[in-house]
Amino acid sequence: MMILLTGGASNGKSTFGESLCLQADGPRYYLAAMQPYGPEGEARIARHRKLREGKGFTTIERYTDYASLVLPARGTALLECIANLTANEMFDETGEMTDPVETVLAGVDALRAQCDRLIVITNDVGSDGCGYPPETEAYVKALGRINAALAARADTVCELVAGIPILLKGALPQ
Amino acid sequence: MVLILGGVGAGKTAYARSLGYTDADFTSDVSDEKPVLCNLEALVRRDPDAADALFLPLLQKELVLCCEVGSGVIPLERTDRAYREAVGRLCVRLAKEASAVVRVVAGIPTALKGELPCALR
């Protein structure tokens, strides 16, 4: 099954996503799409790593092209997060822009085929109503489309608010 | 303590009034005696690194109103990012302790935790 978790920054998506992984037996993979830019990025990654400590996750750092990732065995995977993956697929080092929608969706589809349970974390970045440069606007729009397409694929969709999961689609596993 | 969340102008204050509180009950100072703390996000913004120190005093309030600020483009400035994350994390902690958590969208309150309060005084 696939569970999509969305919500604003620091609303407890990772913590809840991990708890959903811990319910399942078998190998657990943490798929990290965030590139560690600078001390703040490293601190965030260190925080997430600490949260996962002792929970039996194998961490796979991969910033693009999940379509060609082969997991060592079937199991449970937590992909974090689509907002980072979308940016990574969309912009290269030179600032050149590529439409990320199909690539990101193909990556998630490939993971679904290899997992008994796939938890996908994304972000809501489109609800501040602020104007941005065209590249940023294109990113916000692409992420919105990707989120909608992922929700259509997912068995269960939750929004996290202040650590509380709000069920938007399907049911949470018991 | 009841935690009331929602976007800017979504109707959090109006909902608090509907529970029987009046303007004299509202404060933006966490340390005074008034029962309703408004604009928690503004308090956090002043010093995101000190957000943890607000936690215990906030539990003494009857209502805590806070804008949801985490659902936009990740800000370019480090302090802006720290602010959003500090608001989010503090609300996660408060929600765990709250007797009820209410989210107001377009003036409509929905209980995320506990029963939806309808009259507190």
Short mmCIF file of N, CA and C in Angstrom, two decimals, chain A residues 2-170:
data_model
loop_
_atom_site.label_atom_id
_atom_site.label_comp_id
_atom_site.label_asym_id
_atom_site.label_seq_id
_atom_site.Cartn_x
_atom_site.Cartn_y
_atom_site.Cartn_z
N MET A 2 0.29 2.33 -0.46
CA MET A 2 1.03 3.61 -0.47
C MET A 2 0.27 4.64 0.37
N ILE A 3 1.02 5.30 1.24
CA ILE A 3 0.44 6.35 2.09
C ILE A 3 1.16 7.66 1.80
N LEU A 4 0.40 8.68 1.49
CA LEU A 4 0.97 10.01 1.22
C LEU A 4 0.71 10.91 2.42
N LEU A 5 1.77 11.54 2.92
CA LEU A 5 1.64 12.47 4.05
C LEU A 5 2.01 13.86 3.58
N THR A 6 1.11 14.80 3.78
CA THR A 6 1.40 16.17 3.39
C THR A 6 1.20 17.10 4.59
N GLY A 7 1.48 18.37 4.39
CA GLY A 7 1.33 19.33 5.48
C GLY A 7 2.40 20.39 5.42
N GLY A 8 2.27 21.39 6.25
CA GLY A 8 3.24 22.48 6.29
C GLY A 8 4.51 22.07 7.00
N ALA A 9 5.46 23.00 7.07
CA ALA A 9 6.76 22.74 7.69
C ALA A 9 6.61 22.39 9.16
N SER A 10 7.39 21.42 9.61
CA SER A 10 7.49 21.08 11.04
C SER A 10 6.14 20.80 11.69
N ASN A 11 5.34 20.00 10.99
CA ASN A 11 4.04 19.62 11.56
C ASN A 11 4.00 18.15 11.98
N GLY A 12 5.15 17.49 11.98
CA GLY A 12 5.19 16.11 12.49
C GLY A 12 5.05 15.04 11.42
N LYS A 13 5.32 15.40 10.15
CA LYS A 13 5.18 14.42 9.07
C LYS A 13 6.18 13.26 9.21
N SER A 14 7.44 13.61 9.50
CA SER A 14 8.48 12.56 9.59
C SER A 14 8.19 11.60 10.74
N THR A 15 7.87 12.16 11.90
CA THR A 15 7.62 11.34 13.08
C THR A 15 6.46 10.38 12.81
N PHE A 16 5.40 10.89 12.21
CA PHE A 16 4.24 10.05 11.93
C PHE A 16 4.58 9.01 10.86
N GLY A 17 5.31 9.43 9.83
CA GLY A 17 5.72 8.51 8.77
C GLY A 17 6.55 7.36 9.32
N GLU A 18 7.46 7.68 10.23
CA GLU A 18 8.27 6.62 10.83
C GLU A 18 7.41 5.65 11.63
N SER A 19 6.45 6.19 12.37
CA SER A 19 5.60 5.30 13.18
C SER A 19 4.83 4.34 12.27
N LEU A 20 4.45 4.79 11.07
CA LEU A 20 3.74 3.91 10.13
C LEU A 20 4.68 2.82 9.60
N CYS A 21 5.96 3.15 9.49
CA CYS A 21 6.94 2.14 9.04
C CYS A 21 7.16 1.09 10.12
N LEU A 22 7.16 1.53 11.36
CA LEU A 22 7.49 0.62 12.46
C LEU A 22 6.42 -0.44 12.67
N GLN A 23 5.18 -0.16 12.21
CA GLN A 23 4.10 -1.15 12.33
C GLN A 23 4.36 -2.37 11.47
N ALA A 24 5.16 -2.19 10.40
CA ALA A 24 5.32 -3.26 9.41
C ALA A 24 6.59 -4.07 9.68
N ASP A 25 6.51 -5.37 9.42
CA ASP A 25 7.69 -6.23 9.55
C ASP A 25 8.51 -6.13 8.27
N GLY A 26 9.67 -6.78 8.29
CA GLY A 26 10.52 -6.81 7.09
C GLY A 26 11.47 -5.63 7.06
N PRO A 27 12.29 -5.59 6.02
CA PRO A 27 13.29 -4.52 5.94
C PRO A 27 12.65 -3.14 5.83
N ARG A 28 13.32 -2.16 6.43
CA ARG A 28 12.83 -0.78 6.37
C ARG A 28 13.89 0.09 5.71
N TYR A 29 13.46 0.84 4.72
CA TYR A 29 14.39 1.73 4.02
C TYR A 29 13.96 3.18 4.21
N TYR A 30 14.94 3.99 4.52
CA TYR A 30 14.69 5.43 4.56
C TYR A 30 15.35 6.02 3.32
N LEU A 31 14.55 6.58 2.44
CA LEU A 31 15.05 7.11 1.17
C LEU A 31 15.15 8.63 1.29
N ALA A 32 16.37 9.12 1.36
CA ALA A 32 16.60 10.53 1.65
C ALA A 32 16.88 11.29 0.36
N ALA A 33 15.98 12.19 0.01
CA ALA A 33 16.13 12.95 -1.24
C ALA A 33 16.74 14.32 -1.00
N MET A 34 16.93 14.68 0.28
CA MET A 34 17.42 16.02 0.58
C MET A 34 18.93 16.09 0.49
N GLN A 35 19.42 17.04 -0.30
CA GLN A 35 20.86 17.23 -0.39
C GLN A 35 21.30 18.11 0.78
N PRO A 36 22.36 17.69 1.46
CA PRO A 36 22.80 18.46 2.63
C PRO A 36 23.55 19.73 2.26
N TYR A 37 22.77 20.81 2.02
CA TYR A 37 23.38 22.11 1.73
C TYR A 37 23.70 22.85 3.02
N GLY A 38 24.98 23.04 3.31
CA GLY A 38 25.37 23.92 4.42
C GLY A 38 25.01 23.37 5.79
N PRO A 39 25.38 24.12 6.83
CA PRO A 39 25.20 23.66 8.22
C PRO A 39 23.74 23.44 8.60
N GLU A 40 22.81 24.25 8.07
CA GLU A 40 21.40 24.11 8.43
C GLU A 40 20.84 22.80 7.88
N GLY A 41 21.18 22.50 6.62
CA GLY A 41 20.75 21.24 6.01
C GLY A 41 21.34 20.06 6.75
N GLU A 42 22.60 20.18 7.13
CA GLU A 42 23.24 19.09 7.88
C GLU A 42 22.58 18.89 9.23
N ALA A 43 22.21 20.00 9.87
CA ALA A 43 21.55 19.91 11.18
C ALA A 43 20.19 19.23 11.04
N ARG A 44 19.47 19.56 9.97
CA ARG A 44 18.15 18.95 9.75
C ARG A 44 18.30 17.45 9.53
N ILE A 45 19.31 17.09 8.72
CA ILE A 45 19.53 15.67 8.43
C ILE A 45 19.95 14.94 9.71
N ALA A 46 20.80 15.59 10.50
CA ALA A 46 21.24 14.98 11.77
C ALA A 46 20.04 14.76 12.69
N ARG A 47 19.11 15.72 12.70
CA ARG A 47 17.91 15.61 13.55
C ARG A 47 17.06 14.43 13.10
N HIS A 48 16.84 14.34 11.79
CA HIS A 48 16.05 13.23 11.26
C HIS A 48 16.73 11.89 11.52
N ARG A 49 18.06 11.89 11.40
CA ARG A 49 18.81 10.65 11.63
C ARG A 49 18.64 10.19 13.08
N LYS A 50 18.67 11.16 13.98
CA LYS A 50 18.53 10.85 15.41
C LYS A 50 17.13 10.28 15.70
N LEU A 51 16.11 10.88 15.03
CA LEU A 51 14.74 10.38 15.21
C LEU A 51 14.63 8.91 14.78
N ARG A 52 15.41 8.53 13.78
CA ARG A 52 15.30 7.17 13.22
C ARG A 52 16.18 6.16 13.93
N GLU A 53 17.10 6.68 14.77
CA GLU A 53 18.09 5.84 15.41
C GLU A 53 17.47 4.64 16.12
N GLY A 54 18.06 3.47 15.93
CA GLY A 54 17.61 2.28 16.65
C GLY A 54 16.28 1.74 16.16
N LYS A 55 15.75 2.25 15.05
CA LYS A 55 14.46 1.79 14.56
C LYS A 55 14.61 0.84 13.36
N GLY A 56 15.85 0.47 13.06
CA GLY A 56 16.08 -0.54 12.04
C GLY A 56 15.93 -0.07 10.60
N PHE A 57 16.20 1.22 10.36
CA PHE A 57 16.14 1.72 8.98
C PHE A 57 17.49 1.59 8.29
N THR A 58 17.48 1.17 7.04
CA THR A 58 18.65 1.32 6.18
C THR A 58 18.47 2.61 5.40
N THR A 59 19.43 3.51 5.53
CA THR A 59 19.29 4.80 4.85
C THR A 59 19.92 4.74 3.46
N ILE A 60 19.16 5.16 2.47
CA ILE A 60 19.68 5.27 1.11
C ILE A 60 19.55 6.73 0.69
N GLU A 61 20.69 7.39 0.50
CA GLU A 61 20.66 8.78 0.06
C GLU A 61 20.65 8.81 -1.45
N ARG A 62 19.63 9.41 -1.99
CA ARG A 62 19.52 9.47 -3.45
C ARG A 62 18.73 10.71 -3.79
N TYR A 63 19.30 11.55 -4.63
CA TYR A 63 18.73 12.87 -4.84
C TYR A 63 17.88 12.97 -6.10
N THR A 64 18.10 12.03 -7.03
CA THR A 64 17.33 12.04 -8.29
C THR A 64 17.12 10.59 -8.76
N ASP A 65 16.31 10.45 -9.81
CA ASP A 65 16.19 9.20 -10.57
C ASP A 65 15.84 7.97 -9.71
N TYR A 66 14.74 8.04 -9.01
CA TYR A 66 14.29 6.89 -8.23
C TYR A 66 13.77 5.78 -9.15
N ALA A 67 13.49 6.13 -10.42
CA ALA A 67 12.97 5.11 -11.34
C ALA A 67 13.97 3.97 -11.54
N SER A 68 15.26 4.27 -11.39
CA SER A 68 16.24 3.20 -11.61
C SER A 68 16.82 2.65 -10.30
N LEU A 69 16.21 3.02 -9.18
CA LEU A 69 16.69 2.49 -7.90
C LEU A 69 16.15 1.07 -7.69
N VAL A 70 17.05 0.17 -7.35
CA VAL A 70 16.63 -1.20 -7.03
C VAL A 70 16.85 -1.42 -5.53
N LEU A 71 15.76 -1.65 -4.80
CA LEU A 71 15.88 -1.91 -3.36
C LEU A 71 16.43 -3.32 -3.14
N PRO A 72 17.23 -3.52 -2.09
CA PRO A 72 17.83 -4.83 -1.85
C PRO A 72 16.80 -5.95 -1.65
N ALA A 73 15.66 -5.61 -1.06
CA ALA A 73 14.62 -6.64 -0.84
C ALA A 73 13.28 -5.93 -0.69
N ARG A 74 12.18 -6.66 -0.80
CA ARG A 74 10.86 -6.07 -0.57
C ARG A 74 10.71 -5.68 0.88
N GLY A 75 10.02 -4.62 1.14
CA GLY A 75 9.82 -4.21 2.53
C GLY A 75 9.02 -2.93 2.58
N THR A 76 9.40 -2.10 3.57
CA THR A 76 8.72 -0.83 3.79
C THR A 76 9.71 0.29 3.50
N ALA A 77 9.25 1.31 2.80
CA ALA A 77 10.14 2.43 2.53
C ALA A 77 9.46 3.74 2.87
N LEU A 78 10.29 4.66 3.38
CA LEU A 78 9.82 6.02 3.68
C LEU A 78 10.61 6.96 2.79
N LEU A 79 9.93 7.62 1.87
CA LEU A 79 10.59 8.54 0.94
C LEU A 79 10.39 9.97 1.44
N GLU A 80 11.50 10.66 1.70
CA GLU A 80 11.43 12.01 2.25
C GLU A 80 12.42 12.92 1.52
N CYS A 81 11.99 14.00 0.92
CA CYS A 81 10.58 14.23 0.64
C CYS A 81 10.42 14.69 -0.80
N ILE A 82 9.17 14.68 -1.26
CA ILE A 82 8.86 15.00 -2.65
C ILE A 82 9.22 16.46 -2.99
N ALA A 83 9.15 17.34 -2.02
CA ALA A 83 9.50 18.75 -2.29
C ALA A 83 10.97 18.86 -2.69
N ASN A 84 11.83 18.13 -1.98
CA ASN A 84 13.25 18.12 -2.32
C ASN A 84 13.49 17.42 -3.66
N LEU A 85 12.88 16.25 -3.80
CA LEU A 85 13.07 15.47 -5.03
C LEU A 85 12.65 16.28 -6.25
N THR A 86 11.52 16.97 -6.13
CA THR A 86 11.03 17.79 -7.24
C THR A 86 12.03 18.89 -7.60
N ALA A 87 12.57 19.55 -6.58
CA ALA A 87 13.56 20.60 -6.85
C ALA A 87 14.81 20.00 -7.49
N ASN A 88 15.22 18.83 -7.00
CA ASN A 88 16.42 18.19 -7.55
C ASN A 88 16.23 17.79 -9.01
N GLU A 89 15.03 17.30 -9.34
CA GLU A 89 14.77 16.87 -10.72
C GLU A 89 14.56 18.08 -11.63
N MET A 90 14.18 19.21 -11.03
CA MET A 90 13.77 20.37 -11.82
C MET A 90 14.94 21.28 -12.19
N PHE A 91 15.85 21.47 -11.24
CA PHE A 91 16.94 22.44 -11.46
C PHE A 91 18.30 21.71 -11.39
N ASP A 92 19.17 21.96 -12.37
CA ASP A 92 20.53 21.42 -12.24
C ASP A 92 21.45 22.52 -11.71
N GLU A 93 22.75 22.19 -11.56
CA GLU A 93 23.71 23.13 -10.95
C GLU A 93 23.77 24.45 -11.71
N THR A 94 23.51 24.39 -13.00
CA THR A 94 23.61 25.61 -13.81
C THR A 94 22.33 26.44 -13.73
N GLY A 95 21.28 25.91 -13.05
CA GLY A 95 20.02 26.63 -12.96
C GLY A 95 19.09 26.30 -14.13
N GLU A 96 19.55 25.41 -15.00
CA GLU A 96 18.73 24.95 -16.13
C GLU A 96 17.49 24.23 -15.61
N MET A 97 16.32 24.48 -16.24
CA MET A 97 15.07 23.94 -15.71
C MET A 97 14.50 22.82 -16.59
N THR A 98 14.05 21.72 -15.94
CA THR A 98 13.41 20.61 -16.65
C THR A 98 12.07 20.35 -15.97
N ASP A 99 11.04 20.00 -16.73
CA ASP A 99 9.76 19.68 -16.12
C ASP A 99 9.91 18.39 -15.29
N PRO A 100 9.68 18.46 -13.98
CA PRO A 100 9.98 17.31 -13.12
C PRO A 100 8.83 16.32 -12.95
N VAL A 101 7.64 16.66 -13.45
CA VAL A 101 6.45 15.90 -13.04
C VAL A 101 6.57 14.41 -13.38
N GLU A 102 6.85 14.10 -14.66
CA GLU A 102 6.88 12.69 -15.07
C GLU A 102 8.00 11.93 -14.38
N THR A 103 9.15 12.56 -14.22
CA THR A 103 10.30 11.88 -13.60
C THR A 103 10.00 11.52 -12.15
N VAL A 104 9.43 12.47 -11.41
CA VAL A 104 9.12 12.20 -10.00
C VAL A 104 8.08 11.09 -9.88
N LEU A 105 7.04 11.16 -10.72
CA LEU A 105 5.98 10.15 -10.64
C LEU A 105 6.50 8.77 -11.04
N ALA A 106 7.37 8.73 -12.06
CA ALA A 106 7.95 7.45 -12.47
C ALA A 106 8.79 6.87 -11.33
N GLY A 107 9.49 7.73 -10.61
CA GLY A 107 10.30 7.28 -9.48
C GLY A 107 9.43 6.66 -8.39
N VAL A 108 8.34 7.32 -8.07
CA VAL A 108 7.44 6.79 -7.03
C VAL A 108 6.78 5.49 -7.50
N ASP A 109 6.41 5.43 -8.77
CA ASP A 109 5.81 4.20 -9.30
C ASP A 109 6.78 3.02 -9.19
N ALA A 110 8.04 3.29 -9.48
CA ALA A 110 9.05 2.22 -9.39
C ALA A 110 9.19 1.74 -7.95
N LEU A 111 9.12 2.66 -7.00
CA LEU A 111 9.22 2.28 -5.58
C LEU A 111 8.00 1.48 -5.13
N ARG A 112 6.83 1.93 -5.56
CA ARG A 112 5.59 1.22 -5.18
C ARG A 112 5.67 -0.24 -5.58
N ALA A 113 6.23 -0.48 -6.78
CA ALA A 113 6.30 -1.85 -7.30
C ALA A 113 7.22 -2.72 -6.45
N GLN A 114 8.12 -2.08 -5.66
CA GLN A 114 9.11 -2.85 -4.89
C GLN A 114 8.82 -2.88 -3.40
N CYS A 115 7.71 -2.26 -2.97
CA CYS A 115 7.45 -2.14 -1.54
C CYS A 115 6.11 -2.75 -1.16
N ASP A 116 6.07 -3.40 0.01
CA ASP A 116 4.78 -3.80 0.56
C ASP A 116 4.06 -2.57 1.09
N ARG A 117 4.85 -1.68 1.70
CA ARG A 117 4.28 -0.43 2.20
C ARG A 117 5.23 0.71 1.85
N LEU A 118 4.68 1.71 1.15
CA LEU A 118 5.50 2.87 0.80
C LEU A 118 4.86 4.11 1.42
N ILE A 119 5.66 4.81 2.22
CA ILE A 119 5.20 6.06 2.82
C ILE A 119 5.90 7.20 2.08
N VAL A 120 5.14 8.12 1.55
CA VAL A 120 5.73 9.23 0.81
C VAL A 120 5.40 10.54 1.53
N ILE A 121 6.45 11.28 1.83
CA ILE A 121 6.24 12.57 2.50
C ILE A 121 6.40 13.70 1.49
N THR A 122 5.44 14.60 1.49
CA THR A 122 5.55 15.78 0.64
C THR A 122 5.24 17.02 1.48
N ASN A 123 5.22 18.15 0.83
CA ASN A 123 5.00 19.41 1.54
C ASN A 123 3.91 20.19 0.85
N ASP A 124 3.21 21.00 1.62
CA ASP A 124 2.33 21.99 1.02
C ASP A 124 3.14 23.28 0.95
N VAL A 125 3.48 23.71 -0.26
CA VAL A 125 4.23 24.97 -0.39
C VAL A 125 3.43 26.03 -1.15
N GLY A 126 2.17 25.71 -1.47
CA GLY A 126 1.42 26.60 -2.34
C GLY A 126 0.37 27.43 -1.65
N SER A 127 0.44 27.54 -0.32
CA SER A 127 -0.66 28.20 0.38
C SER A 127 -0.27 29.51 1.05
N ASP A 128 0.75 30.18 0.52
CA ASP A 128 1.06 31.49 1.13
C ASP A 128 0.63 32.66 0.26
N GLY A 129 0.19 32.37 -0.97
CA GLY A 129 -0.35 33.42 -1.82
C GLY A 129 0.62 34.54 -2.16
N CYS A 130 1.92 34.31 -1.95
CA CYS A 130 2.91 35.34 -2.25
C CYS A 130 3.35 35.23 -3.71
N GLY A 131 3.76 36.33 -4.29
CA GLY A 131 4.31 36.30 -5.64
C GLY A 131 5.78 35.91 -5.58
N TYR A 132 6.23 35.14 -6.55
CA TYR A 132 7.62 34.70 -6.58
C TYR A 132 8.16 34.83 -7.99
N PRO A 133 9.49 34.74 -8.14
CA PRO A 133 10.07 34.72 -9.49
C PRO A 133 9.50 33.54 -10.29
N PRO A 134 9.51 33.64 -11.64
CA PRO A 134 8.89 32.61 -12.48
C PRO A 134 9.37 31.18 -12.20
N GLU A 135 10.67 31.00 -11.91
CA GLU A 135 11.17 29.64 -11.66
C GLU A 135 10.51 29.07 -10.40
N THR A 136 10.37 29.92 -9.37
CA THR A 136 9.75 29.46 -8.13
C THR A 136 8.28 29.16 -8.34
N GLU A 137 7.61 30.03 -9.09
CA GLU A 137 6.19 29.81 -9.39
C GLU A 137 6.02 28.48 -10.14
N ALA A 138 6.94 28.21 -11.07
CA ALA A 138 6.87 26.96 -11.84
C ALA A 138 7.07 25.77 -10.91
N TYR A 139 7.97 25.92 -9.95
CA TYR A 139 8.22 24.85 -8.97
C TYR A 139 6.97 24.58 -8.12
N VAL A 140 6.36 25.65 -7.61
CA VAL A 140 5.17 25.51 -6.77
C VAL A 140 4.06 24.79 -7.54
N LYS A 141 3.90 25.18 -8.80
CA LYS A 141 2.86 24.58 -9.63
C LYS A 141 3.17 23.11 -9.90
N ALA A 142 4.42 22.81 -10.22
CA ALA A 142 4.82 21.42 -10.49
C ALA A 142 4.60 20.55 -9.26
N LEU A 143 4.98 21.06 -8.11
CA LEU A 143 4.82 20.28 -6.87
C LEU A 143 3.34 20.05 -6.57
N GLY A 144 2.52 21.06 -6.82
CA GLY A 144 1.08 20.90 -6.63
C GLY A 144 0.52 19.80 -7.51
N ARG A 145 0.95 19.77 -8.78
CA ARG A 145 0.47 18.73 -9.72
C ARG A 145 0.95 17.36 -9.28
N ILE A 146 2.21 17.31 -8.88
CA ILE A 146 2.78 16.02 -8.43
C ILE A 146 2.01 15.53 -7.20
N ASN A 147 1.74 16.41 -6.27
CA ASN A 147 1.00 16.01 -5.06
C ASN A 147 -0.37 15.45 -5.42
N ALA A 148 -1.04 16.11 -6.35
CA ALA A 148 -2.37 15.63 -6.76
C ALA A 148 -2.27 14.26 -7.41
N ALA A 149 -1.26 14.07 -8.25
CA ALA A 149 -1.10 12.78 -8.93
C ALA A 149 -0.72 11.69 -7.92
N LEU A 150 0.09 12.04 -6.93
CA LEU A 150 0.47 11.05 -5.90
C LEU A 150 -0.74 10.68 -5.06
N ALA A 151 -1.56 11.67 -4.74
CA ALA A 151 -2.76 11.40 -3.94
C ALA A 151 -3.70 10.47 -4.69
N ALA A 152 -3.78 10.63 -6.02
CA ALA A 152 -4.63 9.75 -6.83
C ALA A 152 -4.12 8.31 -6.76
N ARG A 153 -2.78 8.13 -6.72
CA ARG A 153 -2.20 6.79 -6.65
C ARG A 153 -2.31 6.18 -5.25
N ALA A 154 -2.27 7.04 -4.24
CA ALA A 154 -2.15 6.55 -2.86
C ALA A 154 -3.43 5.88 -2.38
N ASP A 155 -3.25 4.86 -1.51
CA ASP A 155 -4.40 4.24 -0.86
C ASP A 155 -4.92 5.14 0.25
N THR A 156 -3.97 5.84 0.89
CA THR A 156 -4.31 6.67 2.04
C THR A 156 -3.57 7.99 1.93
N VAL A 157 -4.26 9.09 2.22
CA VAL A 157 -3.62 10.41 2.23
C VAL A 157 -3.97 11.09 3.54
N CYS A 158 -2.96 11.62 4.20
CA CYS A 158 -3.18 12.38 5.44
C CYS A 158 -2.51 13.73 5.35
N GLU A 159 -3.15 14.72 5.93
CA GLU A 159 -2.47 16.00 6.18
C GLU A 159 -2.11 16.03 7.65
N LEU A 160 -0.89 16.43 7.96
CA LEU A 160 -0.47 16.55 9.36
C LEU A 160 -0.59 18.01 9.79
N VAL A 161 -1.31 18.25 10.89
CA VAL A 161 -1.43 19.59 11.46
C VAL A 161 -1.10 19.47 12.94
N ALA A 162 -0.06 20.18 13.36
CA ALA A 162 0.38 20.14 14.77
C ALA A 162 0.54 18.69 15.25
N GLY A 163 1.06 17.85 14.37
CA GLY A 163 1.32 16.46 14.74
C GLY A 163 0.11 15.54 14.66
N ILE A 164 -1.05 16.11 14.30
CA ILE A 164 -2.29 15.32 14.25
C ILE A 164 -2.60 14.96 12.80
N PRO A 165 -2.74 13.65 12.50
CA PRO A 165 -3.05 13.27 11.12
C PRO A 165 -4.53 13.49 10.80
N ILE A 166 -4.80 14.22 9.74
CA ILE A 166 -6.18 14.40 9.26
C ILE A 166 -6.32 13.54 8.02
N LEU A 167 -7.22 12.59 8.10
CA LEU A 167 -7.39 11.64 7.00
C LEU A 167 -8.13 12.30 5.84
N LEU A 168 -7.49 12.35 4.67
CA LEU A 168 -8.13 12.95 3.49
C LEU A 168 -8.63 11.89 2.51
N LYS A 169 -8.03 10.71 2.58
CA LYS A 169 -8.42 9.62 1.65
C LYS A 169 -8.09 8.29 2.30
N GLY A 170 -8.97 7.30 2.09
CA GLY A 170 -8.69 5.94 2.54
C GLY A 170 -8.71 5.80 4.04
#
